[in-house]
Amino acid sequence: MLPPRVRRAFRLSLHRSDHAETDTDDEIRGHLEMRVAALVARGLSPAQAEAEALRRFGNLPGAREALQETARRRERRLSVVESTDELRRDIGYAIRQLRASPGFTLAVVLTFAIGIGANAAMFGIIDRLLLRGPAHVREPERLARFYYSVEEPGRGLFTGSHLGYVAYSALKDHVRSLDGVAAYSANEATLGRGAEALKIQEGHATADFFPLLGVQSHLGRFFVAEEDRPGSGQRVVVLSYALWRSRFGGDSAVLGRTISIGDEPYVVVGVAPKDFTGVEMQRVDLWIPMTVRGPRIHPEWSTTWHAQWLQIVGRLRFGVRPEVAAEEATARLLSAYEGDDPGMRHARGSFRAIGFDVRGGEPPQVAVARWLTGVAVVLLLIVCANIANLLLARALRRGREIAVRLALGAGVSRIVRLLLAEAFLLAALGAVAGLAVADWGGQLIRVALLPDVPWGDSAIDARVLAFTAIAAVISAVLVGLVPALQASRLDLTGGLKAGMREGGGRRSGLRTLLTVTQAALSAVLLIGAGLFVRSLRNVDALHHGIELDRLLVVDIHWPRLPASAAEDEWNRVRAQQTTFYEQALERIQGLPDVERASVAIGTPFHGGLSLGISVPGIDSIPAMPGGGPWVSAVSSDHFATAGTRVLRGRGFTVGDRAGSERVMVVNETMAERLWPQQDPLGKCVKVLGRPCARVVGVVEDARRSALDEPSAMQFYVPLGQQTSISGSTILIRPRCGEATRCAGRLADLLRSELLHMNPNLGYIDIEPLERGLEGQVRPWRLGATMFGIFGAIALVVAALGLYSVIAYGVAQRSHELGVRVALGAQRRAIVWLILRQGMVAAAMGIAIGLTIALFSAPFLQPLLFRVPADDPAVFGLVAVTLLAVAVGATILPALRGARSDPMRALQAE
Amino acid sequence: MADRPLLLKGTLDLLVLKALTLRSMHGLEISEWIDERAEGELEILDSALYQALYRLESRELIAAEWGVTDNNRRARYYEITPAGRAHLEKERASWLRYAQRVQAILALRTRAV
């Protein structure tokens, strides 16, 4: 008798669990009948025999039930064992198939790795930016930041989230739609002093901030309401996990220690959990109570409506819509408002997602990341189309083998399963390799393009792994389905008869469709890349009126003076600092690596200062969309140092100083606005009602704080002649050319020089001025880089795809082409015949791609910089490029086709 | 019938396996084989026998297959698997040791104090 395993393998007499019941009944019935027959043979009457047989059996209904249950369970288990056996066999077969063609396998796995890896990397980024929200925040979807919108004359609707403590007090405990309200802010500060000083991000929060977010401290505790009362705020501090590890060695004895922040003593009460950054995606090194921060902002910080520095977050009550909460909060805010801004009396409040920026919009890097995710998906589609094409070609080449298998009795379902197993295996290998791509690429994007976001340790976490697995499964189904469908439709006798020579129109039609798809998607990506590259070039080509890339800014964090200090004290310190900057400038100008240097109050990207002016003969100073008039007080060599061109008159000289004649240099906009068609030189401008300052020069407009800012009036006064502005920085023009190149080397030298002059200085910030613009340029850089990389990959993959289709077609038709040659066809005609096929596919793809790009143009437009999203130059260039690549991919197989040997074709007949 | 000894748990399994070491049999054959050798001392209900058979089949100690009897009846034939033989060998030894122990204890002559 055959062992059961063999029988199962041959699918002989296999029972499924529903058969188990009838089997059991048959067996019991047979048993009883035979027992009766045996008893009758021993001389019992049929009736006696039947009674005895039943007695011998025992509890028949109960036993029947129990036996059937056992049988059912057994069959179920067997069927599981069987299907895993089959799966193992299918995979084993697939492995053997792939081993037999290592080149093909490698190509497919690498292509998969790129497609899946790019998606995994982008998912890791989107996950942090969009999906998961800030670390350690419970139910971030119910948290919302409070924004207010006011109609501002000349500027339109202004939306912002910066409010005062008084607004927080007004909302706290008074909005029933909210479970709670908290306020937070952040700024730069110095930890320690002198050479040990460290620049840190200081976070300020009301005590209810931490319970509102639902965060638990890693060590010790967060500060509590008693420590955060206006008027009696306690100097307590909660360290970030990272700072605790790096600065305090992760020692738990740090609790209770006193540390110096901005020259003030604070007691450490706790350590925040790892990667906790509040509700923003920005690093925070330590947290102090808002009531300690307040007095540094304004003497009446807790009651004034004039100081607006903090942001308010609320937790929406479960099931409450943000609009409802906003309405309630607006009413509450307006009834409490006692300020003098008429616009605020008509302000509208709104609650928006905490992922939004201070203006209530989606931050540009998030928008770009969202687009890049789309791009990654498109890339994966191209990759899948290409691999499906390769697998299809393989399936066709194996058409005969498959036909033989079908003829031998393998079910179609089994063939489909084999092909799918192959696809799954390839996708799984690709996913593993893709994780390496994701790790490397993810880190690269994080560091190079999105450095401000506090990322976790690794680009690969459990969620990325899960995503990768899902992406691999979907890809496998996508690429496996096409050849599997093909196989299931295979014409059996045709396949057996035709051998290697077939290759019908229908099948190559499917492959052409895949090629057209690839070309279309590549066109879309390349157009995106082109638009972003042009944006970036427009950004780089901007004339800033100041040579941002050639300047270093030295920003010294001075020890804070206590708020209670007397006026005398302030004056003494101010005079001391002025002297310090004079001496420091002299010293720095003497350094061999420094070409020029100047001191300025009011530096681009370091906070603008604006003052009221009046001009004799002009009734009112016109308001400009860019605000202002802005003011800077600068030392004599400033314009030469900054690279701002003097258009008329002169810049400042050493002779322009405190006590000398009051002079002023104005920018072009100011000259044109105040004195159109007149000579501005010699005019009088009064700053804050002080005596006339004579205009001695006109300079070009210079960048203030943003890439794309409306023009504004700006004037410069000599350092020492300024009124009521302070906060000096030193601008340095190094000899090395690009400031970023020598920033590091020069920074150490400068720090030691300055600390030598005054060892009590706080942190000394030395950065290229360009850094201020970096964050603004980043979205375009991100877009140009990623679209460029993905577009290039897509182009290569699509070119390979086209090549493989054409080459395969030529190989399939070599017989037909040979016959044509034999019949006297011109070689040139044959080249054209094949070339045309590739061109048609490419042209169709390009046309579809351009159409898609045209339709998505309005959505992409806000992300571009001074480039129309339907820029004809970019569209044209992409079309030409793709066509050229298509010719390149087609010409080789076309030439090969033209060399088809007529003799071989005829002999084969 | 009241004085027939109880069948200890697991014993029936061993008897079935022992029966099947000779040849493959269907349920009735096994029942009759045991009856003959027990000389009427052990009455095993057929329901118990079949539960033992199904249990053993689930544990893959025996395998079943439909066949035809000498009288041209359809019946399910059981055969012992290699795992079944190994199991029987092991259990048989420990059962015999156990029975000897019990017998030795019961055979002790004791005097009432």
mmCIF file with all atom_site columns, N, CA, C and O in Angstrom, chain A residues 1 4 7 23-24 26-27 31 33-35 38 55-57 63 66-67 70-71 74 77, chain B residues 26 28 31 35 43-47 50-51 54 57-58 60 63-66 73-74 76 78:
data_model
loop_
_atom_site.group_PDB
_atom_site.id
_atom_site.type_symbol
_atom_site.label_atom_id
_atom_site.label_alt_id
_atom_site.label_comp_id
_atom_site.label_asym_id
_atom_site.label_entity_id
_atom_site.label_seq_id
_atom_site.pdbx_PDB_ins_code
_atom_site.Cartn_x
_atom_site.Cartn_y
_atom_site.Cartn_z
_atom_site.occupancy
_atom_site.B_iso_or_equiv
_atom_site.pdbx_formal_charge
_atom_site.auth_seq_id
_atom_site.auth_comp_id
_atom_site.auth_asym_id
_atom_site.auth_atom_id
_atom_site.pdbx_PDB_model_num
ATOM 1   N N  . MET A 1 1  ? 0.840   -1.208  0.000  1.00 0.00 ? 1  MET A N  1
ATOM 2   C CA . MET A 1 1  ? 0.000   0.000   0.000  1.00 0.00 ? 1  MET A CA 1
ATOM 3   C C  . MET A 1 1  ? 0.868   1.249   0.000  1.00 0.00 ? 1  MET A C  1
ATOM 4   O O  . MET A 1 1  ? 1.946   1.259   0.595  1.00 0.00 ? 1  MET A O  1
ATOM 5   N N  . PRO A 1 4  ? 0.783   7.404   3.015  1.00 0.00 ? 4  PRO A N  1
ATOM 6   C CA . PRO A 1 4  ? -0.140  8.525   2.834  1.00 0.00 ? 4  PRO A CA 1
ATOM 7   C C  . PRO A 1 4  ? 0.516   9.741   2.172  1.00 0.00 ? 4  PRO A C  1
ATOM 8   O O  . PRO A 1 4  ? -0.118  10.441  1.401  1.00 0.00 ? 4  PRO A O  1
ATOM 9   N N  . ARG A 1 7  ? 0.508   9.329   -1.455 1.00 0.00 ? 7  ARG A N  1
ATOM 10  C CA . ARG A 1 7  ? -0.845  9.473   -1.989 1.00 0.00 ? 7  ARG A CA 1
ATOM 11  C C  . ARG A 1 7  ? -1.219  10.938  -2.057 1.00 0.00 ? 7  ARG A C  1
ATOM 12  O O  . ARG A 1 7  ? -1.797  11.412  -3.022 1.00 0.00 ? 7  ARG A O  1
ATOM 13  N N  . ASP A 1 23 ? -17.079 9.903   5.610  1.00 0.00 ? 23 ASP A N  1
ATOM 14  C CA . ASP A 1 23 ? -16.152 8.787   5.804  1.00 0.00 ? 23 ASP A CA 1
ATOM 15  C C  . ASP A 1 23 ? -16.414 8.076   7.123  1.00 0.00 ? 23 ASP A C  1
ATOM 16  O O  . ASP A 1 23 ? -16.480 6.850   7.186  1.00 0.00 ? 23 ASP A O  1
ATOM 17  N N  . THR A 1 24 ? -16.568 8.883   8.166  1.00 0.00 ? 24 THR A N  1
ATOM 18  C CA . THR A 1 24 ? -16.789 8.310   9.485  1.00 0.00 ? 24 THR A CA 1
ATOM 19  C C  . THR A 1 24 ? -18.089 7.509   9.509  1.00 0.00 ? 24 THR A C  1
ATOM 20  O O  . THR A 1 24 ? -18.127 6.382   10.025 1.00 0.00 ? 24 THR A O  1
ATOM 21  N N  . ASP A 1 26 ? -19.654 6.117   7.003  1.00 0.00 ? 26 ASP A N  1
ATOM 22  C CA . ASP A 1 26 ? -19.462 4.895   6.210  1.00 0.00 ? 26 ASP A CA 1
ATOM 23  C C  . ASP A 1 26 ? -18.761 3.827   7.028  1.00 0.00 ? 26 ASP A C  1
ATOM 24  O O  . ASP A 1 26 ? -19.117 2.646   7.002  1.00 0.00 ? 26 ASP A O  1
ATOM 25  N N  . GLU A 1 27 ? -17.728 4.291   7.736  1.00 0.00 ? 27 GLU A N  1
ATOM 26  C CA . GLU A 1 27 ? -16.939 3.322   8.482  1.00 0.00 ? 27 GLU A CA 1
ATOM 27  C C  . GLU A 1 27 ? -17.773 2.659   9.588  1.00 0.00 ? 27 GLU A C  1
ATOM 28  O O  . GLU A 1 27 ? -17.756 1.434   9.739  1.00 0.00 ? 27 GLU A O  1
ATOM 29  N N  . HIS A 1 31 ? -18.901 -1.210  9.827  1.00 0.00 ? 31 HIS A N  1
ATOM 30  C CA . HIS A 1 31 ? -18.522 -1.993  10.987 1.00 0.00 ? 31 HIS A CA 1
ATOM 31  C C  . HIS A 1 31 ? -19.719 -2.735  11.568 1.00 0.00 ? 31 HIS A C  1
ATOM 32  O O  . HIS A 1 31 ? -19.644 -3.937  11.824 1.00 0.00 ? 31 HIS A O  1
ATOM 33  N N  . GLU A 1 33 ? -22.558 -3.516  10.129 1.00 0.00 ? 33 GLU A N  1
ATOM 34  C CA . GLU A 1 33 ? -23.074 -4.534  9.213  1.00 0.00 ? 33 GLU A CA 1
ATOM 35  C C  . GLU A 1 33 ? -22.230 -5.811  9.286  1.00 0.00 ? 33 GLU A C  1
ATOM 36  O O  . GLU A 1 33 ? -22.751 -6.925  9.369  1.00 0.00 ? 33 GLU A O  1
ATOM 37  N N  . MET A 1 34 ? -20.907 -5.598  9.323  1.00 0.00 ? 34 MET A N  1
ATOM 38  C CA . MET A 1 34 ? -20.047 -6.789  9.358  1.00 0.00 ? 34 MET A CA 1
ATOM 39  C C  . MET A 1 34 ? -20.204 -7.532  10.684 1.00 0.00 ? 34 MET A C  1
ATOM 40  O O  . MET A 1 34 ? -20.177 -8.753  10.744 1.00 0.00 ? 34 MET A O  1
ATOM 41  N N  . ARG A 1 35 ? -20.345 -6.715  11.778 1.00 0.00 ? 35 ARG A N  1
ATOM 42  C CA . ARG A 1 35 ? -20.519 -7.333  13.100 1.00 0.00 ? 35 ARG A CA 1
ATOM 43  C C  . ARG A 1 35 ? -21.803 -8.172  13.111 1.00 0.00 ? 35 ARG A C  1
ATOM 44  O O  . ARG A 1 35 ? -21.799 -9.331  13.572 1.00 0.00 ? 35 ARG A O  1
ATOM 45  N N  . ALA A 1 38 ? -21.324 -11.344 11.212 1.00 0.00 ? 38 ALA A N  1
ATOM 46  C CA . ALA A 1 38 ? -20.511 -12.330 11.930 1.00 0.00 ? 38 ALA A CA 1
ATOM 47  C C  . ALA A 1 38 ? -21.333 -13.021 13.015 1.00 0.00 ? 38 ALA A C  1
ATOM 48  O O  . ALA A 1 38 ? -21.225 -14.231 13.220 1.00 0.00 ? 38 ALA A O  1
ATOM 49  N N  . ARG A 1 55 ? -25.071 -2.971  21.210 1.00 0.00 ? 55 ARG A N  1
ATOM 50  C CA . ARG A 1 55 ? -24.608 -2.968  22.599 1.00 0.00 ? 55 ARG A CA 1
ATOM 51  C C  . ARG A 1 55 ? -23.094 -2.920  22.643 1.00 0.00 ? 55 ARG A C  1
ATOM 52  O O  . ARG A 1 55 ? -22.498 -2.158  23.388 1.00 0.00 ? 55 ARG A O  1
ATOM 53  N N  . ARG A 1 56 ? -22.478 -3.751  21.777 1.00 0.00 ? 56 ARG A N  1
ATOM 54  C CA . ARG A 1 56 ? -21.012 -3.785  21.731 1.00 0.00 ? 56 ARG A CA 1
ATOM 55  C C  . ARG A 1 56 ? -20.429 -2.430  21.336 1.00 0.00 ? 56 ARG A C  1
ATOM 56  O O  . ARG A 1 56 ? -19.319 -2.072  21.708 1.00 0.00 ? 56 ARG A O  1
ATOM 57  N N  . PHE A 1 57 ? -21.211 -1.698  20.547 1.00 0.00 ? 57 PHE A N  1
ATOM 58  C CA . PHE A 1 57 ? -20.645 -0.427  20.085 1.00 0.00 ? 57 PHE A CA 1
ATOM 59  C C  . PHE A 1 57 ? -20.605 0.603   21.208 1.00 0.00 ? 57 PHE A C  1
ATOM 60  O O  . PHE A 1 57 ? -19.708 1.405   21.316 1.00 0.00 ? 57 PHE A O  1
ATOM 61  N N  . ALA A 1 63 ? -20.398 8.794   20.342 1.00 0.00 ? 63 ALA A N  1
ATOM 62  C CA . ALA A 1 63 ? -19.136 8.378   19.743 1.00 0.00 ? 63 ALA A CA 1
ATOM 63  C C  . ALA A 1 63 ? -19.021 8.936   18.333 1.00 0.00 ? 63 ALA A C  1
ATOM 64  O O  . ALA A 1 63 ? -17.957 9.414   17.925 1.00 0.00 ? 63 ALA A O  1
ATOM 65  N N  . ALA A 1 66 ? -17.946 12.507  18.441 1.00 0.00 ? 66 ALA A N  1
ATOM 66  C CA . ALA A 1 66 ? -16.550 12.678  18.835 1.00 0.00 ? 66 ALA A CA 1
ATOM 67  C C  . ALA A 1 66 ? -15.621 12.261  17.696 1.00 0.00 ? 66 ALA A C  1
ATOM 68  O O  . ALA A 1 66 ? -14.620 12.926  17.413 1.00 0.00 ? 66 ALA A O  1
ATOM 69  N N  . LEU A 1 67 ? -15.964 11.148  17.024 1.00 0.00 ? 67 LEU A N  1
ATOM 70  C CA . LEU A 1 67 ? -15.104 10.652  15.944 1.00 0.00 ? 67 LEU A CA 1
ATOM 71  C C  . LEU A 1 67 ? -15.055 11.653  14.790 1.00 0.00 ? 67 LEU A C  1
ATOM 72  O O  . LEU A 1 67 ? -13.982 11.930  14.229 1.00 0.00 ? 67 LEU A O  1
ATOM 73  N N  . THR A 1 70 ? -12.793 14.567  15.627 1.00 0.00 ? 70 THR A N  1
ATOM 74  C CA . THR A 1 70 ? -11.379 14.198  15.508 1.00 0.00 ? 70 THR A CA 1
ATOM 75  C C  . THR A 1 70 ? -10.957 14.159  14.036 1.00 0.00 ? 70 THR A C  1
ATOM 76  O O  . THR A 1 70 ? -9.902  14.672  13.647 1.00 0.00 ? 70 THR A O  1
ATOM 77  N N  . ALA A 1 71 ? -11.825 13.561  13.219 1.00 0.00 ? 71 ALA A N  1
ATOM 78  C CA . ALA A 1 71 ? -11.493 13.417  11.806 1.00 0.00 ? 71 ALA A CA 1
ATOM 79  C C  . ALA A 1 71 ? -11.387 14.771  11.121 1.00 0.00 ? 71 ALA A C  1
ATOM 80  O O  . ALA A 1 71 ? -10.466 15.028  10.335 1.00 0.00 ? 71 ALA A O  1
ATOM 81  N N  . ARG A 1 74 ? -8.214  16.527  12.042 1.00 0.00 ? 74 ARG A N  1
ATOM 82  C CA . ARG A 1 74 ? -7.055  15.904  11.387 1.00 0.00 ? 74 ARG A CA 1
ATOM 83  C C  . ARG A 1 74 ? -6.944  16.379  9.943  1.00 0.00 ? 74 ARG A C  1
ATOM 84  O O  . ARG A 1 74 ? -5.880  16.770  9.485  1.00 0.00 ? 74 ARG A O  1
ATOM 85  N N  . ARG A 1 77 ? -5.723  19.976  9.580  1.00 0.00 ? 77 ARG A N  1
ATOM 86  C CA . ARG A 1 77 ? -4.284  20.119  9.816  1.00 0.00 ? 77 ARG A CA 1
ATOM 87  C C  . ARG A 1 77 ? -3.510  19.627  8.602  1.00 0.00 ? 77 ARG A C  1
ATOM 88  O O  . ARG A 1 77 ? -2.542  20.236  8.172  1.00 0.00 ? 77 ARG A O  1
ATOM 89  N N  . HIS B 2 26 ? -9.096  -3.851  9.472  1.00 0.00 ? 26 HIS B N  1
ATOM 90  C CA . HIS B 2 26 ? -10.135 -2.866  9.700  1.00 0.00 ? 26 HIS B CA 1
ATOM 91  C C  . HIS B 2 26 ? -10.631 -3.002  11.126 1.00 0.00 ? 26 HIS B C  1
ATOM 92  O O  . HIS B 2 26 ? -10.206 -3.904  11.861 1.00 0.00 ? 26 HIS B O  1
ATOM 93  N N  . LEU B 2 28 ? -13.328 -3.983  12.805 1.00 0.00 ? 28 LEU B N  1
ATOM 94  C CA . LEU B 2 28 ? -13.912 -5.215  13.335 1.00 0.00 ? 28 LEU B CA 1
ATOM 95  C C  . LEU B 2 28 ? -12.853 -6.288  13.531 1.00 0.00 ? 28 LEU B C  1
ATOM 96  O O  . LEU B 2 28 ? -12.859 -7.010  14.518 1.00 0.00 ? 28 LEU B O  1
ATOM 97  N N  . SER B 2 31 ? -11.014 -5.592  16.653 1.00 0.00 ? 31 SER B N  1
ATOM 98  C CA . SER B 2 31 ? -11.852 -5.931  17.800 1.00 0.00 ? 31 SER B CA 1
ATOM 99  C C  . SER B 2 31 ? -11.856 -7.444  18.046 1.00 0.00 ? 31 SER B C  1
ATOM 100 O O  . SER B 2 31 ? -11.653 -7.904  19.174 1.00 0.00 ? 31 SER B O  1
ATOM 101 N N  . ASP B 2 35 ? -10.399 -9.677  21.207 1.00 0.00 ? 35 ASP B N  1
ATOM 102 C CA . ASP B 2 35 ? -11.333 -10.557 21.910 1.00 0.00 ? 35 ASP B CA 1
ATOM 103 C C  . ASP B 2 35 ? -10.774 -11.969 22.013 1.00 0.00 ? 35 ASP B C  1
ATOM 104 O O  . ASP B 2 35 ? -10.792 -12.583 23.090 1.00 0.00 ? 35 ASP B O  1
ATOM 105 N N  . GLU B 2 43 ? -13.746 -6.763  27.859 1.00 0.00 ? 43 GLU B N  1
ATOM 106 C CA . GLU B 2 43 ? -14.698 -6.341  26.839 1.00 0.00 ? 43 GLU B CA 1
ATOM 107 C C  . GLU B 2 43 ? -14.463 -4.869  26.498 1.00 0.00 ? 43 GLU B C  1
ATOM 108 O O  . GLU B 2 43 ? -14.539 -4.008  27.357 1.00 0.00 ? 43 GLU B O  1
ATOM 109 N N  . ILE B 2 44 ? -14.103 -4.644  25.248 1.00 0.00 ? 44 ILE B N  1
ATOM 110 C CA . ILE B 2 44 ? -13.841 -3.279  24.803 1.00 0.00 ? 44 ILE B CA 1
ATOM 111 C C  . ILE B 2 44 ? -14.994 -2.842  23.929 1.00 0.00 ? 44 ILE B C  1
ATOM 112 O O  . ILE B 2 44 ? -15.291 -3.473  22.911 1.00 0.00 ? 44 ILE B O  1
ATOM 113 N N  . LEU B 2 45 ? -15.629 -1.723  24.312 1.00 0.00 ? 45 LEU B N  1
ATOM 114 C CA . LEU B 2 45 ? -16.711 -1.201  23.499 1.00 0.00 ? 45 LEU B CA 1
ATOM 115 C C  . LEU B 2 45 ? -16.146 -0.711  22.172 1.00 0.00 ? 45 LEU B C  1
ATOM 116 O O  . LEU B 2 45 ? -15.065 -0.150  22.111 1.00 0.00 ? 45 LEU B O  1
ATOM 117 N N  . ASP B 2 46 ? -16.912 -0.931  21.086 1.00 0.00 ? 46 ASP B N  1
ATOM 118 C CA . ASP B 2 46 ? -16.438 -0.514  19.770 1.00 0.00 ? 46 ASP B CA 1
ATOM 119 C C  . ASP B 2 46 ? -16.232 0.990   19.695 1.00 0.00 ? 46 ASP B C  1
ATOM 120 O O  . ASP B 2 46 ? -15.318 1.473   19.025 1.00 0.00 ? 46 ASP B O  1
ATOM 121 N N  . SER B 2 47 ? -17.097 1.738   20.409 1.00 0.00 ? 47 SER B N  1
ATOM 122 C CA . SER B 2 47 ? -16.929 3.198   20.364 1.00 0.00 ? 47 SER B CA 1
ATOM 123 C C  . SER B 2 47 ? -15.566 3.590   20.925 1.00 0.00 ? 47 SER B C  1
ATOM 124 O O  . SER B 2 47 ? -14.877 4.452   20.370 1.00 0.00 ? 47 SER B O  1
ATOM 125 N N  . TYR B 2 50 ? -12.869 2.742   18.323 1.00 0.00 ? 50 TYR B N  1
ATOM 126 C CA . TYR B 2 50 ? -12.761 3.683   17.207 1.00 0.00 ? 50 TYR B CA 1
ATOM 127 C C  . TYR B 2 50 ? -12.149 5.017   17.656 1.00 0.00 ? 50 TYR B C  1
ATOM 128 O O  . TYR B 2 50 ? -11.386 5.643   16.933 1.00 0.00 ? 50 TYR B O  1
ATOM 129 N N  . GLN B 2 51 ? -12.496 5.403   18.915 1.00 0.00 ? 51 GLN B N  1
ATOM 130 C CA . GLN B 2 51 ? -11.882 6.653   19.373 1.00 0.00 ? 51 GLN B CA 1
ATOM 131 C C  . GLN B 2 51 ? -10.381 6.494   19.482 1.00 0.00 ? 51 GLN B C  1
ATOM 132 O O  . GLN B 2 51 ? -9.616  7.400   19.129 1.00 0.00 ? 51 GLN B O  1
ATOM 133 N N  . TYR B 2 54 ? -8.974  6.663   15.884 1.00 0.00 ? 54 TYR B N  1
ATOM 134 C CA . TYR B 2 54 ? -8.929  8.028   15.320 1.00 0.00 ? 54 TYR B CA 1
ATOM 135 C C  . TYR B 2 54 ? -7.843  8.851   15.989 1.00 0.00 ? 54 TYR B C  1
ATOM 136 O O  . TYR B 2 54 ? -7.155  9.657   15.370 1.00 0.00 ? 54 TYR B O  1
ATOM 137 N N  . GLU B 2 57 ? -4.578  7.830   14.655 1.00 0.00 ? 57 GLU B N  1
ATOM 138 C CA . GLU B 2 57 ? -4.388  8.309   13.289 1.00 0.00 ? 57 GLU B CA 1
ATOM 139 C C  . GLU B 2 57 ? -3.992  9.789   13.304 1.00 0.00 ? 57 GLU B C  1
ATOM 140 O O  . GLU B 2 57 ? -3.120  10.217  12.557 1.00 0.00 ? 57 GLU B O  1
ATOM 141 N N  . SER B 2 58 ? -4.648  10.544  14.193 1.00 0.00 ? 58 SER B N  1
ATOM 142 C CA . SER B 2 58 ? -4.320  11.962  14.291 1.00 0.00 ? 58 SER B CA 1
ATOM 143 C C  . SER B 2 58 ? -2.873  12.160  14.700 1.00 0.00 ? 58 SER B C  1
ATOM 144 O O  . SER B 2 58 ? -2.220  13.105  14.268 1.00 0.00 ? 58 SER B O  1
ATOM 145 N N  . GLU B 2 60 ? -0.568  10.327  13.890 1.00 0.00 ? 60 GLU B N  1
ATOM 146 C CA . GLU B 2 60 ? 0.217   9.716   12.817 1.00 0.00 ? 60 GLU B CA 1
ATOM 147 C C  . GLU B 2 60 ? 0.986   8.494   13.297 1.00 0.00 ? 60 GLU B C  1
ATOM 148 O O  . GLU B 2 60 ? 2.057   8.172   12.805 1.00 0.00 ? 60 GLU B O  1
ATOM 149 N N  . ALA B 2 63 ? -1.969  4.800   10.034 1.00 0.00 ? 63 ALA B N  1
ATOM 150 C CA . ALA B 2 63 ? -2.543  5.457   8.869  1.00 0.00 ? 63 ALA B CA 1
ATOM 151 C C  . ALA B 2 63 ? -3.712  4.636   8.386  1.00 0.00 ? 63 ALA B C  1
ATOM 152 O O  . ALA B 2 63 ? -3.764  3.422   8.608  1.00 0.00 ? 63 ALA B O  1
ATOM 153 N N  . ALA B 2 64 ? -4.682  5.312   7.742  1.00 0.00 ? 64 ALA B N  1
ATOM 154 C CA . ALA B 2 64 ? -5.879  4.597   7.321  1.00 0.00 ? 64 ALA B CA 1
ATOM 155 C C  . ALA B 2 64 ? -6.058  4.688   5.823  1.00 0.00 ? 64 ALA B C  1
ATOM 156 O O  . ALA B 2 64 ? -5.565  5.632   5.199  1.00 0.00 ? 64 ALA B O  1
ATOM 157 N N  . GLU B 2 65 ? -6.773  3.715   5.268  1.00 0.00 ? 65 GLU B N  1
ATOM 158 C CA . GLU B 2 65 ? -6.955  3.698   3.819  1.00 0.00 ? 65 GLU B CA 1
ATOM 159 C C  . GLU B 2 65 ? -8.169  2.815   3.526  1.00 0.00 ? 65 GLU B C  1
ATOM 160 O O  . GLU B 2 65 ? -8.343  1.756   4.135  1.00 0.00 ? 65 GLU B O  1
ATOM 161 N N  . TRP B 2 66 ? -9.032  3.308   2.636  1.00 0.00 ? 66 TRP B N  1
ATOM 162 C CA . TRP B 2 66 ? -10.183 2.480   2.280  1.00 0.00 ? 66 TRP B CA 1
ATOM 163 C C  . TRP B 2 66 ? -9.725  1.288   1.447  1.00 0.00 ? 66 TRP B C  1
ATOM 164 O O  . TRP B 2 66 ? -8.883  1.417   0.582  1.00 0.00 ? 66 TRP B O  1
ATOM 165 N N  . ARG B 2 73 ? -16.639 -6.198  0.815  1.00 0.00 ? 73 ARG B N  1
ATOM 166 C CA . ARG B 2 73 ? -17.219 -5.032  1.492  1.00 0.00 ? 73 ARG B CA 1
ATOM 167 C C  . ARG B 2 73 ? -16.162 -3.935  1.550  1.00 0.00 ? 73 ARG B C  1
ATOM 168 O O  . ARG B 2 73 ? -14.968 -4.203  1.651  1.00 0.00 ? 73 ARG B O  1
ATOM 169 N N  . ARG B 2 74 ? -16.679 -2.654  1.493  1.00 0.00 ? 74 ARG B N  1
ATOM 170 C CA . ARG B 2 74 ? -15.757 -1.533  1.623  1.00 0.00 ? 74 ARG B CA 1
ATOM 171 C C  . ARG B 2 74 ? -15.461 -1.339  3.110  1.00 0.00 ? 74 ARG B C  1
ATOM 172 O O  . ARG B 2 74 ? -16.366 -1.288  3.925  1.00 0.00 ? 74 ARG B O  1
ATOM 173 N N  . ARG B 2 76 ? -12.430 0.483   6.067  1.00 0.00 ? 76 ARG B N  1
ATOM 174 C CA . ARG B 2 76 ? -11.256 1.338   6.232  1.00 0.00 ? 76 ARG B CA 1
ATOM 175 C C  . ARG B 2 76 ? -10.182 0.508   6.918  1.00 0.00 ? 76 ARG B C  1
ATOM 176 O O  . ARG B 2 76 ? -10.360 0.018   8.035  1.00 0.00 ? 76 ARG B O  1
ATOM 177 N N  . TYR B 2 78 ? -6.479  -0.075  8.619  1.00 0.00 ? 78 TYR B N  1
ATOM 178 C CA . TYR B 2 78 ? -5.458  0.678   9.362  1.00 0.00 ? 78 TYR B CA 1
ATOM 179 C C  . TYR B 2 78 ? -4.144  -0.040  9.283  1.00 0.00 ? 78 TYR B C  1
ATOM 180 O O  . TYR B 2 78 ? -4.092  -1.259  9.316  1.00 0.00 ? 78 TYR B O  1
#
